[in-house]
Amino acid sequence: MTDPIIRFDKVAKRFGDISVLDGLDFTVSRGEKVTIIGPSGSGKSTILRILMTLEDISDGTVWVDGEPLWHEKAGEDRLKRASEAHLHKMRGKLGMVFQSFNLFPHMTVLRNITEAPVQVLGLSKPEAKDRAMGLLDMVGLSDHAEKYPHQMSGGQQQRVAIARALAMRPDILLFDEPTSALDPELVGEVQEVIRKLAYEHDLTMLLVTHEMRFAREISDRVCFIDKGSVHEEGAPEDLFTAPQQPRTQEFLRAVLDG
Ligand code: ADP
Ligand code: MG
């Protein structure tokens, strides 16, 4: 395995008395496409939100691209709590696509995509527009640049959200159940875009989904998470056809029959 681009080292996350992650060890290699599956409430979104710096950690260390995410080096082998400047720098390595799209409702599609590249990366407006139009072409929405989110279907909005995340040129793209909020007939068009990204880009992808067939198709590796730790992981053809752990077998039976 090449050097991991993401590494959770004995990470704990507590909300008050509730322990969500308990000594989680988890790695993703550069360019790898990894899917996280597991029951509701098992900590899947929390893992992504920690990486996106939307939630901090209670214990352990998260490494992204060789650097601690929630800490900064303080001397040779000591770590101290990360400063806002460090978090800001680290955030630039990651993008996230949420279940509920989260587009800015008062901005056009084009502006949704150019806003952060202009404000955060300092691109000129023409540069940001060029980049945005290229991405809209990639997600099949070139003709929709001047529309507002409410004028589009959920599937189209989610494709814009993917373009918006890519406009920041992240090394790692996180997807939290990107098709769960969509009407069934719109799931395919969003999966098609993600599939294209998975096959044609060297982007590292970490995806949470309940779409097992899709997970099997696009993942190099599938991790079954239960109660905040990796219960079983493997190549999709192994994990889906011959899960070893009773808990994994039970989960897969329930979702595949359901
Ligand atoms: P999943 O995505 O696997 O369904 P989550 O990571 O969203 O699970 O949540 C894991 C657990 O953490 C759940 O029990 C949830 O209620 C709890 N949790 C998540 N966020 C918070 C929060 N901000 N405050 C308190 N509890 C939370
Ligand atoms: Mg979740």
XYZ file of C-alpha atoms and ligand atoms in Angstrom:
286
model
C 0.000 0.000 0.000
C 1.285 3.494 -0.845
C 1.439 6.175 1.842
C -2.064 6.881 3.129
C -3.549 10.278 2.303
C -6.047 9.847 5.161
C -5.242 8.154 8.447
C -7.360 7.975 11.584
C -5.121 6.893 14.453
C -7.082 5.786 17.539
C -9.610 8.542 17.037
C -12.340 9.042 19.594
C -15.321 11.328 19.217
C -17.757 11.980 21.996
C -20.827 14.185 22.094
C -21.238 14.746 25.814
C -21.723 11.266 27.267
C -22.295 9.631 23.885
C -19.247 7.934 22.428
C -19.592 7.916 18.632
C -16.080 6.913 17.571
C -14.028 4.821 19.940
C -10.389 4.300 18.975
C -11.056 4.332 15.236
C -8.146 3.221 13.030
C -8.790 3.781 9.361
C -6.685 4.652 6.322
C -7.249 5.609 2.712
C -4.457 5.498 0.132
C -3.804 8.231 -2.380
C -6.179 7.844 -5.329
C -8.127 5.082 -3.660
C -11.947 4.961 -3.898
C -13.328 3.779 -0.568
C -16.945 3.272 0.415
C -18.163 3.287 3.989
C -21.296 1.286 4.715
C -22.988 0.616 8.026
C -26.153 1.058 10.050
C -27.709 4.415 10.757
C -26.024 6.115 13.706
C -22.786 4.130 13.385
C -20.640 7.260 12.894
C -20.288 7.415 9.096
C -21.203 11.087 8.722
C -19.123 11.931 11.777
C -16.015 10.522 10.063
C -16.593 12.720 7.015
C -17.490 15.762 9.095
C -14.272 15.393 11.122
C -12.279 15.310 7.874
C -14.130 18.393 6.657
C -13.253 20.111 9.986
C -16.963 20.487 10.763
C -16.512 18.416 13.937
C -13.408 18.286 16.097
C -12.083 15.108 17.713
C -12.002 14.088 21.366
C -8.869 11.945 21.230
C -6.320 10.452 18.829
C -4.912 11.954 15.640
C -6.240 12.400 12.133
C -3.617 12.676 9.383
C -4.337 14.158 5.976
C -1.677 14.208 3.282
C 1.062 13.543 5.843
C 0.058 16.310 8.247
C -2.071 16.194 11.373
C -5.470 17.735 10.635
C -6.618 18.778 14.094
C -3.108 19.399 15.445
C 0.058 21.203 14.509
C 3.580 20.046 15.089
C 5.099 21.675 18.169
C 8.765 20.685 18.111
C 10.205 17.331 17.027
C 7.548 14.875 18.135
C 4.915 16.859 19.994
C 1.563 18.007 18.707
C -0.521 20.941 19.823
C -4.073 21.911 18.970
C -4.400 23.269 15.409
C -4.725 27.002 14.880
C -7.451 28.410 12.635
C -4.761 29.136 10.005
C -3.687 25.482 9.996
C -7.302 24.273 9.700
C -7.868 26.717 6.852
C -4.838 25.379 4.981
C -5.838 21.754 5.550
C -9.451 22.368 4.489
C -8.214 23.238 1.010
C -7.247 19.609 0.454
C -10.808 18.334 0.856
C -14.208 18.844 -0.711
C -17.540 17.433 0.361
C -20.856 16.674 -1.280
C -23.765 16.513 1.162
C -26.982 14.542 1.043
C -29.027 17.746 0.822
C -26.924 19.546 -1.849
C -26.549 22.720 0.273
C -26.325 25.075 -2.705
C -26.563 28.811 -2.002
C -30.237 29.447 -2.888
C -29.848 33.142 -3.763
C -26.949 32.578 -6.190
C -27.018 31.347 -9.776
C -25.452 27.996 -10.573
C -22.407 29.754 -12.003
C -21.968 31.924 -8.922
C -22.410 28.883 -6.643
C -19.368 27.376 -8.347
C -17.201 30.503 -8.728
C -17.791 32.001 -5.278
C -15.237 30.008 -3.275
C -12.522 29.902 -5.973
C -12.722 33.726 -6.150
C -13.110 34.393 -2.405
C -10.865 31.675 -1.005
C -8.367 30.822 -3.760
C -8.175 34.361 -5.155
C -8.926 33.386 -8.763
C -9.976 36.222 -11.066
C -13.639 36.143 -12.098
C -12.838 35.114 -15.708
C -10.550 32.314 -14.478
C -13.190 31.080 -12.046
C -15.849 31.234 -14.764
C -13.700 29.217 -17.192
C -13.118 26.603 -14.543
C -16.839 26.518 -13.642
C -17.964 26.185 -17.262
C -15.565 23.276 -17.772
C -16.991 21.536 -14.723
C -20.594 22.237 -15.733
C -19.790 20.622 -19.056
C -18.371 17.618 -17.220
C -21.584 17.177 -15.182
C -23.754 17.794 -18.267
C -25.214 21.140 -17.197
C -23.562 23.703 -19.501
C -26.944 25.195 -20.401
C -27.934 25.821 -16.771
C -25.253 28.290 -15.637
C -27.655 31.202 -15.139
C -30.375 29.246 -13.369
C -31.079 29.345 -9.656
C -31.104 26.131 -7.599
C -34.898 26.164 -7.123
C -35.328 26.049 -10.919
C -33.542 22.703 -11.113
C -34.315 19.105 -10.159
C -32.617 17.517 -7.162
C -30.409 15.476 -9.467
C -29.280 18.589 -11.302
C -28.657 20.428 -8.033
C -26.530 17.573 -6.774
C -24.496 17.603 -9.997
C -23.914 21.331 -9.438
C -22.830 20.557 -5.872
C -20.272 18.091 -7.242
C -18.992 20.704 -9.713
C -18.803 23.236 -6.892
C -16.694 20.918 -4.762
C -14.376 20.121 -7.685
C -13.886 23.820 -8.478
C -11.635 24.032 -5.408
C -9.418 21.286 -6.905
C -9.402 19.137 -3.758
C -7.142 16.091 -3.457
C -9.886 14.264 -1.574
C -13.602 14.291 -2.296
C -16.061 13.160 0.375
C -19.620 12.122 -0.430
C -22.210 11.691 2.322
C -25.105 9.672 0.889
C -25.176 11.851 -2.229
C -28.250 10.176 -3.716
C -30.321 9.488 -0.574
C -32.422 12.647 -0.859
C -33.243 12.114 -4.535
C -36.345 10.719 -6.208
C -35.454 7.266 -7.535
C -35.512 8.329 -11.186
C -32.834 10.979 -10.493
C -30.346 8.708 -8.734
C -28.808 7.407 -11.968
C -27.669 10.761 -13.357
C -25.807 11.601 -10.143
C -24.255 8.142 -9.915
C -23.126 8.512 -13.524
C -21.143 11.651 -12.641
C -19.568 10.011 -9.585
C -18.763 6.900 -11.624
C -17.005 9.044 -14.227
C -14.986 10.751 -11.503
C -14.048 7.432 -9.967
C -12.909 5.914 -13.252
C -11.254 8.886 -14.908
C -9.611 10.838 -12.076
C -6.833 10.154 -9.638
C -8.840 11.969 -6.965
C -9.085 10.159 -3.632
C -12.757 9.416 -2.950
C -14.469 8.506 0.301
C -18.151 7.772 -0.133
C -20.901 6.898 2.322
C -23.805 5.199 0.610
C -26.622 2.712 1.045
C -26.540 1.871 -2.679
C -24.684 -1.425 -2.455
C -24.627 -2.162 -6.165
C -23.108 1.254 -6.841
C -20.575 0.806 -4.028
C -19.548 -2.483 -5.527
C -19.090 -0.951 -8.944
C -16.932 2.045 -8.073
C -14.988 1.100 -4.923
C -11.501 -0.293 -4.560
C -12.386 -1.120 -0.969
C -15.512 -1.233 1.188
C -15.490 -0.650 4.958
C -18.303 -1.841 7.145
C -18.529 0.464 10.146
C -20.512 -0.480 13.202
C -20.664 1.464 16.464
C -17.814 3.758 15.454
C -15.161 1.267 14.410
C -14.260 -0.642 11.272
C -15.841 -4.028 11.778
C -14.780 -5.545 8.474
C -13.248 -4.269 5.250
C -12.139 -5.643 1.927
C -12.420 -5.582 -1.839
C -16.073 -5.222 -2.829
C -16.178 -8.629 -4.514
C -15.072 -10.229 -1.224
C -17.035 -8.154 1.259
C -20.314 -8.342 -0.630
C -20.142 -12.006 -1.630
C -18.340 -13.559 1.331
C -18.538 -11.341 4.431
C -16.706 -13.000 7.317
C -18.281 -11.379 10.362
C -21.804 -12.270 11.527
C -22.650 -8.595 12.028
C -21.616 -7.761 8.440
C -23.615 -10.711 7.124
C -26.670 -9.571 9.042
C -26.350 -5.966 7.828
C -25.889 -6.973 4.190
C -28.787 -9.415 4.349
C -31.033 -6.638 5.678
C -30.027 -3.999 3.102
C -29.824 -6.312 0.103
C -33.226 -7.844 0.797
C -34.781 -4.510 1.721
P -24.402 7.863 10.572
O -23.962 8.867 9.567
O -23.619 6.580 10.502
O -25.870 7.590 10.508
P -23.624 9.883 12.486
O -22.166 9.982 12.316
O -24.457 10.954 11.869
O -24.112 8.435 12.020
O -23.986 9.869 14.021
C -23.449 8.938 14.917
C -24.049 9.171 16.286
O -23.634 10.435 16.773
C -25.558 9.161 16.318
O -25.974 8.499 17.465
C -25.921 10.629 16.385
O -27.137 10.817 17.046
C -24.754 11.201 17.175
N -24.479 12.607 16.826
C -24.061 13.060 15.639
N -23.884 14.400 15.654
C -24.210 14.803 16.913
C -24.211 16.062 17.603
N -23.856 17.188 16.970
N -24.586 16.070 18.886
C -24.932 14.939 19.530
N -24.937 13.716 18.962
C -24.588 13.644 17.668
Mg -25.035 9.904 8.112
